[in-house]
GROMACS .gro file of C-alpha atoms in nm:
model
  409
    1UNK     CA    1  17.495  14.151 -12.215
    2UNK     CA    2  17.455  14.361 -11.900
    3UNK     CA    3  17.807  14.255 -11.772
    4UNK     CA    4  17.950  14.355 -12.123
    5UNK     CA    5  17.806  14.714 -12.083
    6UNK     CA    6  17.903  14.751 -11.722
    7UNK     CA    7  18.260  14.619 -11.786
    8UNK     CA    8  18.313  14.876 -12.058
    9UNK     CA    9  18.161  15.165 -11.866
   10UNK     CA   10  18.402  15.105 -11.612
   11UNK     CA   11  18.704  15.144 -11.860
   12UNK     CA   12  18.549  15.435 -12.061
   13UNK     CA   13  18.442  15.631 -11.761
   14UNK     CA   14  18.800  15.607 -11.611
   15UNK     CA   15  18.954  15.704 -11.938
   16UNK     CA   16  18.763  16.017 -11.970
   17UNK     CA   17  18.809  16.120 -11.607
   18UNK     CA   18  19.174  16.046 -11.648
   19UNK     CA   19  19.205  16.276 -11.940
   20UNK     CA   20  19.025  16.547 -11.758
   21UNK     CA   21  19.242  16.528 -11.473
   22UNK     CA   22  19.561  16.537 -11.691
   23UNK     CA   23  19.446  16.806 -11.927
   24UNK     CA   24  19.267  17.045 -11.694
   25UNK     CA   25  19.441  16.978 -11.367
   26UNK     CA   26  19.802  16.876 -11.476
   27UNK     CA   27  19.781  16.554 -11.272
   28UNK     CA   28  20.038  16.346 -11.435
   29UNK     CA   29  20.008  16.046 -11.181
   30UNK     CA   30  19.664  15.953 -11.290
   31UNK     CA   31  19.742  15.728 -11.586
   32UNK     CA   32  20.037  15.560 -11.411
   33UNK     CA   33  19.788  15.500 -11.113
   34UNK     CA   34  19.543  15.327 -11.343
   35UNK     CA   35  19.801  15.097 -11.482
   36UNK     CA   36  19.936  15.003 -11.169
   37UNK     CA   37  19.594  14.910 -11.052
   38UNK     CA   38  19.543  14.669 -11.365
   39UNK     CA   39  19.842  14.480 -11.236
   40UNK     CA   40  19.743  14.491 -10.876
   41UNK     CA   41  19.381  14.401 -10.905
   42UNK     CA   42  19.456  14.118 -11.161
   43UNK     CA   43  19.707  13.982 -10.913
   44UNK     CA   44  19.454  14.026 -10.625
   45UNK     CA   45  19.179  13.840 -10.843
   46UNK     CA   46  19.418  13.530 -10.867
   47UNK     CA   47  19.508  13.539 -10.516
   48UNK     CA   48  19.125  13.536 -10.424
   49UNK     CA   49  19.077  13.254 -10.639
   50UNK     CA   50  19.375  13.059 -10.499
   51UNK     CA   51  19.246  13.142 -10.169
   52UNK     CA   52  18.914  13.001 -10.270
   53UNK     CA   53  19.045  12.678 -10.384
   54UNK     CA   54  19.096  12.513 -10.039
   55UNK     CA   55  18.767  12.645  -9.901
   56UNK     CA   56  18.582  12.516 -10.214
   57UNK     CA   57  18.741  12.181 -10.194
   58UNK     CA   58  18.652  12.167  -9.832
   59UNK     CA   59  18.300  12.262  -9.849
   60UNK     CA   60  18.204  12.098 -10.185
   61UNK     CA   61  18.378  11.777 -10.026
   62UNK     CA   62  18.135  11.818  -9.729
   63UNK     CA   63  17.835  11.892  -9.956
   64UNK     CA   64  17.905  11.571 -10.161
   65UNK     CA   65  17.901  11.369  -9.839
   66UNK     CA   66  17.583  11.523  -9.730
   67UNK     CA   67  17.435  11.461 -10.088
   68UNK     CA   68  17.511  11.106 -10.068
   69UNK     CA   69  17.409  11.079  -9.721
   70UNK     CA   70  17.047  11.221  -9.813
   71UNK     CA   71  17.077  11.540  -9.589
   72UNK     CA   72  17.023  11.743  -9.899
   73UNK     CA   73  16.717  11.569 -10.021
   74UNK     CA   74  16.567  11.592  -9.673
   75UNK     CA   75  16.618  11.979  -9.679
   76UNK     CA   76  16.470  11.986 -10.021
   77UNK     CA   77  16.137  11.807  -9.893
   78UNK     CA   78  16.111  12.036  -9.604
   79UNK     CA   79  16.163  12.373  -9.792
   80UNK     CA   80  15.979  12.262 -10.098
   81UNK     CA   81  15.646  12.442 -10.038
   82UNK     CA   82  15.834  12.785  -9.995
   83UNK     CA   83  16.095  12.745 -10.256
   84UNK     CA   84  15.821  12.619 -10.499
   85UNK     CA   85  15.694  12.975 -10.487
   86UNK     CA   86  16.017  13.163 -10.508
   87UNK     CA   87  16.171  12.927 -10.752
   88UNK     CA   88  15.892  12.779 -10.967
   89UNK     CA   89  16.135  12.653 -11.227
   90UNK     CA   90  16.294  12.404 -10.980
   91UNK     CA   91  16.092  12.071 -10.973
   92UNK     CA   92  15.950  12.000 -10.627
   93UNK     CA   93  16.189  11.815 -10.403
   94UNK     CA   94  16.483  11.871 -10.618
   95UNK     CA   95  16.824  11.829 -10.432
   96UNK     CA   96  16.940  12.176 -10.537
   97UNK     CA   97  16.688  12.323 -10.316
   98UNK     CA   98  16.895  12.177 -10.021
   99UNK     CA   99  17.213  12.355 -10.145
  100UNK     CA  100  17.024  12.684 -10.171
  101UNK     CA  101  16.917  12.670  -9.824
  102UNK     CA  102  17.259  12.572  -9.693
  103UNK     CA  103  17.397  12.891  -9.876
  104UNK     CA  104  17.149  13.122  -9.738
  105UNK     CA  105  17.212  12.975  -9.382
  106UNK     CA  106  17.574  13.022  -9.402
  107UNK     CA  107  17.522  13.398  -9.526
  108UNK     CA  108  17.292  13.446  -9.240
  109UNK     CA  109  17.550  13.336  -8.983
  110UNK     CA  110  17.812  13.558  -9.144
  111UNK     CA  111  18.025  13.251  -9.271
  112UNK     CA  112  18.125  13.385  -9.604
  113UNK     CA  113  18.403  13.120  -9.656
  114UNK     CA  114  18.132  12.849  -9.625
  115UNK     CA  115  17.877  13.049  -9.813
  116UNK     CA  116  18.065  13.074 -10.133
  117UNK     CA  117  18.138  12.722 -10.206
  118UNK     CA  118  17.774  12.628 -10.110
  119UNK     CA  119  17.631  12.892 -10.341
  120UNK     CA  120  17.854  12.771 -10.625
  121UNK     CA  121  17.723  12.414 -10.561
  122UNK     CA  122  17.358  12.553 -10.580
  123UNK     CA  123  17.440  12.767 -10.919
  124UNK     CA  124  17.563  12.432 -11.069
  125UNK     CA  125  17.258  12.249 -10.969
  126UNK     CA  126  17.035  12.524 -11.126
  127UNK     CA  127  17.247  12.521 -11.427
  128UNK     CA  128  17.166  12.162 -11.506
  129UNK     CA  129  16.789  12.271 -11.496
  130UNK     CA  130  16.864  12.578 -11.720
  131UNK     CA  131  16.763  12.529 -12.089
  132UNK     CA  132  16.963  12.825 -12.210
  133UNK     CA  133  17.305  12.757 -12.078
  134UNK     CA  134  17.455  13.111 -12.158
  135UNK     CA  135  17.161  13.299 -12.014
  136UNK     CA  136  17.058  13.344 -11.639
  137UNK     CA  137  16.727  13.160 -11.554
  138UNK     CA  138  16.480  13.313 -11.316
  139UNK     CA  139  16.595  13.071 -11.043
  140UNK     CA  140  16.945  13.188 -11.083
  141UNK     CA  141  16.848  13.542 -11.076
  142UNK     CA  142  16.643  13.501 -10.742
  143UNK     CA  143  16.935  13.312 -10.586
  144UNK     CA  144  17.178  13.587 -10.688
  145UNK     CA  145  16.965  13.857 -10.541
  146UNK     CA  146  16.917  13.661 -10.222
  147UNK     CA  147  17.295  13.662 -10.194
  148UNK     CA  148  17.373  14.013 -10.287
  149UNK     CA  149  17.091  14.167 -10.051
  150UNK     CA  150  17.323  13.982  -9.777
  151UNK     CA  151  17.094  13.894  -9.499
  152UNK     CA  152  17.321  13.847  -9.198
  153UNK     CA  153  17.189  13.768  -8.854
  154UNK     CA  154  17.545  13.785  -8.682
  155UNK     CA  155  17.778  14.035  -8.823
  156UNK     CA  156  18.075  13.903  -8.618
  157UNK     CA  157  18.377  14.066  -8.838
  158UNK     CA  158  18.213  14.405  -8.825
  159UNK     CA  159  18.197  14.402  -8.435
  160UNK     CA  160  18.572  14.285  -8.438
  161UNK     CA  161  18.663  14.577  -8.652
  162UNK     CA  162  18.479  14.818  -8.429
  163UNK     CA  163  18.653  14.669  -8.119
  164UNK     CA  164  18.974  14.718  -8.289
  165UNK     CA  165  18.904  15.071  -8.369
  166UNK     CA  166  18.827  15.148  -7.998
  167UNK     CA  167  18.439  15.166  -8.004
  168UNK     CA  168  18.299  15.209  -7.652
  169UNK     CA  169  18.052  14.937  -7.740
  170UNK     CA  170  18.146  14.735  -8.064
  171UNK     CA  171  17.799  14.567  -8.058
  172UNK     CA  172  17.576  14.904  -8.072
  173UNK     CA  173  17.534  14.851  -8.461
  174UNK     CA  174  17.404  14.491  -8.418
  175UNK     CA  175  17.038  14.580  -8.422
  176UNK     CA  176  17.078  14.848  -8.699
  177UNK     CA  177  17.259  14.608  -8.936
  178UNK     CA  178  17.008  14.339  -8.873
  179UNK     CA  179  16.721  14.575  -8.943
  180UNK     CA  180  16.894  14.726  -9.258
  181UNK     CA  181  16.986  14.388  -9.412
  182UNK     CA  182  16.646  14.260  -9.345
  183UNK     CA  183  16.485  14.548  -9.546
  184UNK     CA  184  16.744  14.474  -9.822
  185UNK     CA  185  16.659  14.133  -9.832
  186UNK     CA  186  16.288  14.193  -9.841
  187UNK     CA  187  16.309  14.453 -10.115
  188UNK     CA  188  16.527  14.222 -10.324
  189UNK     CA  189  16.264  13.923 -10.297
  190UNK     CA  190  15.970  14.183 -10.377
  191UNK     CA  191  16.149  14.343 -10.681
  192UNK     CA  192  16.253  14.008 -10.827
  193UNK     CA  193  15.911  13.863 -10.787
  194UNK     CA  194  15.772  14.151 -10.968
  195UNK     CA  195  16.021  14.115 -11.254
  196UNK     CA  196  15.930  13.742 -11.267
  197UNK     CA  197  15.575  13.797 -11.210
  198UNK     CA  198  15.551  13.578 -10.896
  199UNK     CA  199  15.245  13.623 -10.681
  200UNK     CA  200  15.349  13.796 -10.379
  201UNK     CA  201  15.022  13.750 -10.196
  202UNK     CA  202  15.052  13.372 -10.211
  203UNK     CA  203  14.960  13.234  -9.844
  204UNK     CA  204  15.282  13.029  -9.833
  205UNK     CA  205  15.508  13.360  -9.906
  206UNK     CA  206  15.316  13.562  -9.692
  207UNK     CA  207  15.357  13.337  -9.390
  208UNK     CA  208  15.721  13.272  -9.462
  209UNK     CA  209  15.809  13.657  -9.488
  210UNK     CA  210  15.592  13.713  -9.172
  211UNK     CA  211  15.781  13.434  -8.986
  212UNK     CA  212  16.096  13.578  -9.104
  213UNK     CA  213  16.007  13.919  -8.955
  214UNK     CA  214  15.895  13.757  -8.618
  215UNK     CA  215  16.250  13.580  -8.611
  216UNK     CA  216  16.434  13.873  -8.689
  217UNK     CA  217  16.239  14.068  -8.393
  218UNK     CA  218  16.304  13.769  -8.151
  219UNK     CA  219  16.670  13.764  -8.222
  220UNK     CA  220  16.703  14.149  -8.174
  221UNK     CA  221  16.503  14.109  -7.850
  222UNK     CA  222  16.732  13.823  -7.727
  223UNK     CA  223  17.059  13.998  -7.819
  224UNK     CA  224  16.937  14.329  -7.669
  225UNK     CA  225  16.934  14.169  -7.326
  226UNK     CA  226  17.299  14.070  -7.349
  227UNK     CA  227  17.603  14.302  -7.266
  228UNK     CA  228  17.860  14.388  -7.539
  229UNK     CA  229  18.102  14.117  -7.423
  230UNK     CA  230  17.846  13.855  -7.423
  231UNK     CA  231  17.684  13.946  -7.730
  232UNK     CA  232  18.018  13.926  -7.921
  233UNK     CA  233  18.103  13.573  -7.738
  234UNK     CA  234  17.754  13.445  -7.817
  235UNK     CA  235  17.744  13.561  -8.183
  236UNK     CA  236  18.098  13.412  -8.246
  237UNK     CA  237  18.039  13.072  -8.073
  238UNK     CA  238  17.688  13.033  -8.212
  239UNK     CA  239  17.793  13.062  -8.589
  240UNK     CA  240  18.102  12.833  -8.552
  241UNK     CA  241  17.921  12.572  -8.324
  242UNK     CA  242  17.652  12.546  -8.585
  243UNK     CA  243  17.902  12.518  -8.857
  244UNK     CA  244  18.091  12.245  -8.706
  245UNK     CA  245  17.759  12.056  -8.627
  246UNK     CA  246  17.676  12.060  -8.989
  247UNK     CA  247  17.997  11.903  -9.103
  248UNK     CA  248  17.948  11.635  -8.805
  249UNK     CA  249  17.572  11.583  -8.921
  250UNK     CA  250  17.675  11.527  -9.283
  251UNK     CA  251  17.923  11.261  -9.188
  252UNK     CA  252  17.685  11.081  -8.965
  253UNK     CA  253  17.437  11.086  -9.221
  254UNK     CA  254  17.679  10.938  -9.479
  255UNK     CA  255  17.790  10.662  -9.216
  256UNK     CA  256  17.421  10.581  -9.143
  257UNK     CA  257  17.359  10.532  -9.536
  258UNK     CA  258  17.673  10.319  -9.556
  259UNK     CA  259  17.837  10.560  -9.780
  260UNK     CA  260  18.245  10.582  -9.799
  261UNK     CA  261  18.260  10.921  -9.656
  262UNK     CA  262  18.629  10.958  -9.746
  263UNK     CA  263  18.591  10.883 -10.105
  264UNK     CA  264  18.274  11.098 -10.147
  265UNK     CA  265  18.457  11.394  -9.991
  266UNK     CA  266  18.742  11.340 -10.223
  267UNK     CA  267  18.513  11.345 -10.515
  268UNK     CA  268  18.350  11.673 -10.409
  269UNK     CA  269  18.697  11.833 -10.329
  270UNK     CA  270  18.815  11.769 -10.680
  271UNK     CA  271  18.506  11.947 -10.808
  272UNK     CA  272  18.601  12.245 -10.568
  273UNK     CA  273  18.937  12.263 -10.710
  274UNK     CA  274  18.796  12.279 -11.083
  275UNK     CA  275  18.535  12.540 -10.993
  276UNK     CA  276  18.802  12.774 -10.851
  277UNK     CA  277  19.006  12.733 -11.164
  278UNK     CA  278  18.699  12.821 -11.385
  279UNK     CA  279  18.609  13.139 -11.195
  280UNK     CA  280  18.975  13.314 -11.247
  281UNK     CA  281  18.905  13.474 -11.580
  282UNK     CA  282  18.567  13.635 -11.473
  283UNK     CA  283  18.703  13.755 -11.154
  284UNK     CA  284  19.011  13.905 -11.302
  285UNK     CA  285  18.782  14.093 -11.561
  286UNK     CA  286  18.544  14.237 -11.311
  287UNK     CA  287  18.817  14.340 -11.045
  288UNK     CA  288  19.046  14.498 -11.303
  289UNK     CA  289  18.743  14.698 -11.444
  290UNK     CA  290  18.654  14.824 -11.085
  291UNK     CA  291  19.008  14.882 -10.993
  292UNK     CA  292  19.092  15.135 -11.307
  293UNK     CA  293  18.763  15.319 -11.222
  294UNK     CA  294  18.851  15.381 -10.861
  295UNK     CA  295  19.219  15.463 -10.960
  296UNK     CA  296  19.092  15.725 -11.186
  297UNK     CA  297  18.912  15.913 -10.904
  298UNK     CA  298  18.582  15.819 -11.043
  299UNK     CA  299  18.468  15.720 -10.693
  300UNK     CA  300  18.583  16.035 -10.544
  301UNK     CA  301  18.412  16.234 -10.792
  302UNK     CA  302  18.064  16.059 -10.729
  303UNK     CA  303  18.106  16.117 -10.353
  304UNK     CA  304  18.175  16.494 -10.398
  305UNK     CA  305  17.902  16.545 -10.632
  306UNK     CA  306  17.670  16.392 -10.384
  307UNK     CA  307  17.783  16.584 -10.110
  308UNK     CA  308  17.720  16.900 -10.324
  309UNK     CA  309  17.370  16.778 -10.424
  310UNK     CA  310  17.256  16.705 -10.077
  311UNK     CA  311  17.379  17.056  -9.958
  312UNK     CA  312  17.205  17.223 -10.247
  313UNK     CA  313  16.882  17.047 -10.160
  314UNK     CA  314  16.908  17.184  -9.800
  315UNK     CA  315  16.931  16.834  -9.651
  316UNK     CA  316  17.168  16.707  -9.377
  317UNK     CA  317  17.516  16.577  -9.551
  318UNK     CA  318  17.651  16.426  -9.240
  319UNK     CA  319  17.590  16.094  -9.372
  320UNK     CA  320  17.782  16.148  -9.696
  321UNK     CA  321  18.091  16.080  -9.532
  322UNK     CA  322  18.016  15.720  -9.510
  323UNK     CA  323  17.885  15.709  -9.857
  324UNK     CA  324  18.231  15.564  -9.997
  325UNK     CA  325  18.165  15.239  -9.797
  326UNK     CA  326  17.806  15.212  -9.952
  327UNK     CA  327  17.926  15.265 -10.310
  328UNK     CA  328  18.219  15.051 -10.300
  329UNK     CA  329  18.027  14.746 -10.130
  330UNK     CA  330  17.845  14.639 -10.455
  331UNK     CA  331  18.189  14.655 -10.629
  332UNK     CA  332  18.442  14.507 -10.386
  333UNK     CA  333  18.417  14.364 -10.047
  334UNK     CA  334  18.786  14.422  -9.940
  335UNK     CA  335  18.747  14.769 -10.071
  336UNK     CA  336  18.444  14.837  -9.881
  337UNK     CA  337  18.595  14.689  -9.557
  338UNK     CA  338  18.881  14.939  -9.631
  339UNK     CA  339  18.672  15.218  -9.655
  340UNK     CA  340  18.477  15.135  -9.349
  341UNK     CA  341  18.802  15.117  -9.135
  342UNK     CA  342  18.918  15.451  -9.293
  343UNK     CA  343  18.580  15.613  -9.201
  344UNK     CA  344  18.614  15.488  -8.843
  345UNK     CA  345  18.977  15.604  -8.825
  346UNK     CA  346  18.900  15.927  -8.964
  347UNK     CA  347  18.575  16.018  -8.795
  348UNK     CA  348  18.585  15.782  -8.479
  349UNK     CA  349  18.440  15.437  -8.434
  350UNK     CA  350  18.170  15.595  -8.222
  351UNK     CA  351  18.085  15.895  -8.469
  352UNK     CA  352  17.775  15.902  -8.669
  353UNK     CA  353  17.975  15.841  -9.004
  354UNK     CA  354  18.172  15.547  -8.814
  355UNK     CA  355  17.881  15.383  -8.738
  356UNK     CA  356  17.694  15.424  -9.039
  357UNK     CA  357  17.994  15.294  -9.248
  358UNK     CA  358  17.948  14.978  -9.042
  359UNK     CA  359  17.593  14.955  -9.110
  360UNK     CA  360  17.639  14.995  -9.473
  361UNK     CA  361  17.918  14.736  -9.470
  362UNK     CA  362  17.679  14.488  -9.317
  363UNK     CA  363  17.342  14.565  -9.489
  364UNK     CA  364  17.431  14.437  -9.846
  365UNK     CA  365  17.681  14.218 -10.019
  366UNK     CA  366  17.912  14.254 -10.314
  367UNK     CA  367  17.687  14.236 -10.605
  368UNK     CA  368  17.930  14.250 -10.897
  369UNK     CA  369  18.179  13.992 -10.704
  370UNK     CA  370  17.915  13.762 -10.679
  371UNK     CA  371  17.783  13.814 -11.020
  372UNK     CA  372  18.133  13.749 -11.164
  373UNK     CA  373  18.207  13.429 -10.949
  374UNK     CA  374  17.861  13.262 -10.949
  375UNK     CA  375  17.768  13.343 -11.308
  376UNK     CA  376  18.111  13.286 -11.411
  377UNK     CA  377  18.138  12.928 -11.255
  378UNK     CA  378  17.872  12.803 -11.490
  379UNK     CA  379  17.945  13.023 -11.783
  380UNK     CA  380  17.664  13.255 -11.796
  381UNK     CA  381  17.695  13.558 -12.009
  382UNK     CA  382  17.343  13.704 -12.046
  383UNK     CA  383  17.249  13.816 -11.688
  384UNK     CA  384  16.892  13.942 -11.778
  385UNK     CA  385  16.748  14.163 -11.485
  386UNK     CA  386  17.006  14.008 -11.239
  387UNK     CA  387  17.210  14.346 -11.228
  388UNK     CA  388  16.899  14.568 -11.189
  389UNK     CA  389  16.750  14.358 -10.913
  390UNK     CA  390  17.069  14.333 -10.733
  391UNK     CA  391  17.159  14.691 -10.739
  392UNK     CA  392  16.802  14.797 -10.640
  393UNK     CA  393  16.815  14.552 -10.339
  394UNK     CA  394  17.162  14.743 -10.259
  395UNK     CA  395  16.993  15.073 -10.287
  396UNK     CA  396  16.703  14.982 -10.055
  397UNK     CA  397  16.979  14.851  -9.792
  398UNK     CA  398  17.151  15.182  -9.833
  399UNK     CA  399  16.836  15.402  -9.766
  400UNK     CA  400  16.729  15.185  -9.483
  401UNK     CA  401  17.079  15.203  -9.340
  402UNK     CA  402  17.077  15.589  -9.349
  403UNK     CA  403  16.743  15.620  -9.202
  404UNK     CA  404  16.801  15.358  -8.929
  405UNK     CA  405  17.126  15.520  -8.837
  406UNK     CA  406  16.935  15.853  -8.791
  407UNK     CA  407  16.677  15.667  -8.582
  408UNK     CA  408  16.925  15.505  -8.354
  409UNK     CA  409  17.217  15.738  -8.321
   0.00000   0.00000   0.00000
């Protein structure tokens, strides 16, 4: 039901803003711009789905090999103590636990193309356990929040964009992004646990979250000892080497179990194609709603209103210049990326606003895109508290990003 209200809100808000601009400001271009955006964003949605088809086929094929080779089951047994606490609805040692871990690992390494198909595979596994097929289960909501909070260890693409924009040290946002995304993920877990009444003071959860904090601190320490060139080189190569090792590991496991690796891959690849087709209507609906709101000028009004409010309260408003990236990120990954590049172009890659826009881009993920794709792939219409928890995790990431950017820069 939440998706229904959100989708309608985009259209009605766009219409009201467009009427005000036409009647009071004589802006005759606003309605043509809105209609053009409907065609453009629906085309983009189809192209995104088409682009996902090959990637989904590849990774769901690889996952099928790993599943038959026993790798996914092995991961499930290792992670069972922790995941039983975070996902109490999932039976102990269930194969979907391994799929969830593979998705989270891909996100942490900044491997978006691999993370999405792995996430869809995990969502399908949880849907098999879901008693109410049109309503999101607690496990599915927790999984979605872990994705929207966007824990990323190696933000390679952002560092590349900074280098292209002429930043003196493209990697200077690495530690701030790592800290901001960690706080976003931690907030997402805590908020969702409170909603679902999961005991946060369980010994296993405390040790896991504490271990994550120590691991993040270790990564920060290790990368801080590298120069910018070496940091980019290590970050890029570690992610890609690990990804290729996963493929090789899955194939070796299949051979060891005497699995027909090729046929298993084809079987999984067929599922990837079917999944890509299923998500097209959901993606078109969500991206068109976002597009008309943006074309109406609604996003500009929000930014200008925030600027006025911050000034009225007597606070420093320098960070507001980067706010469009933060507001766009839950709605559209490509839109937020464009806002980030625009901020660096306008203010400078090494300006406070330019750096903050990069931290915003890396601290959270595209909540509504993930919602449309993941829930749409399994036909879920009632999202319960998924949107609330996802957006609160995003808000925590935004607040953390602002504070961390002031601390560092």
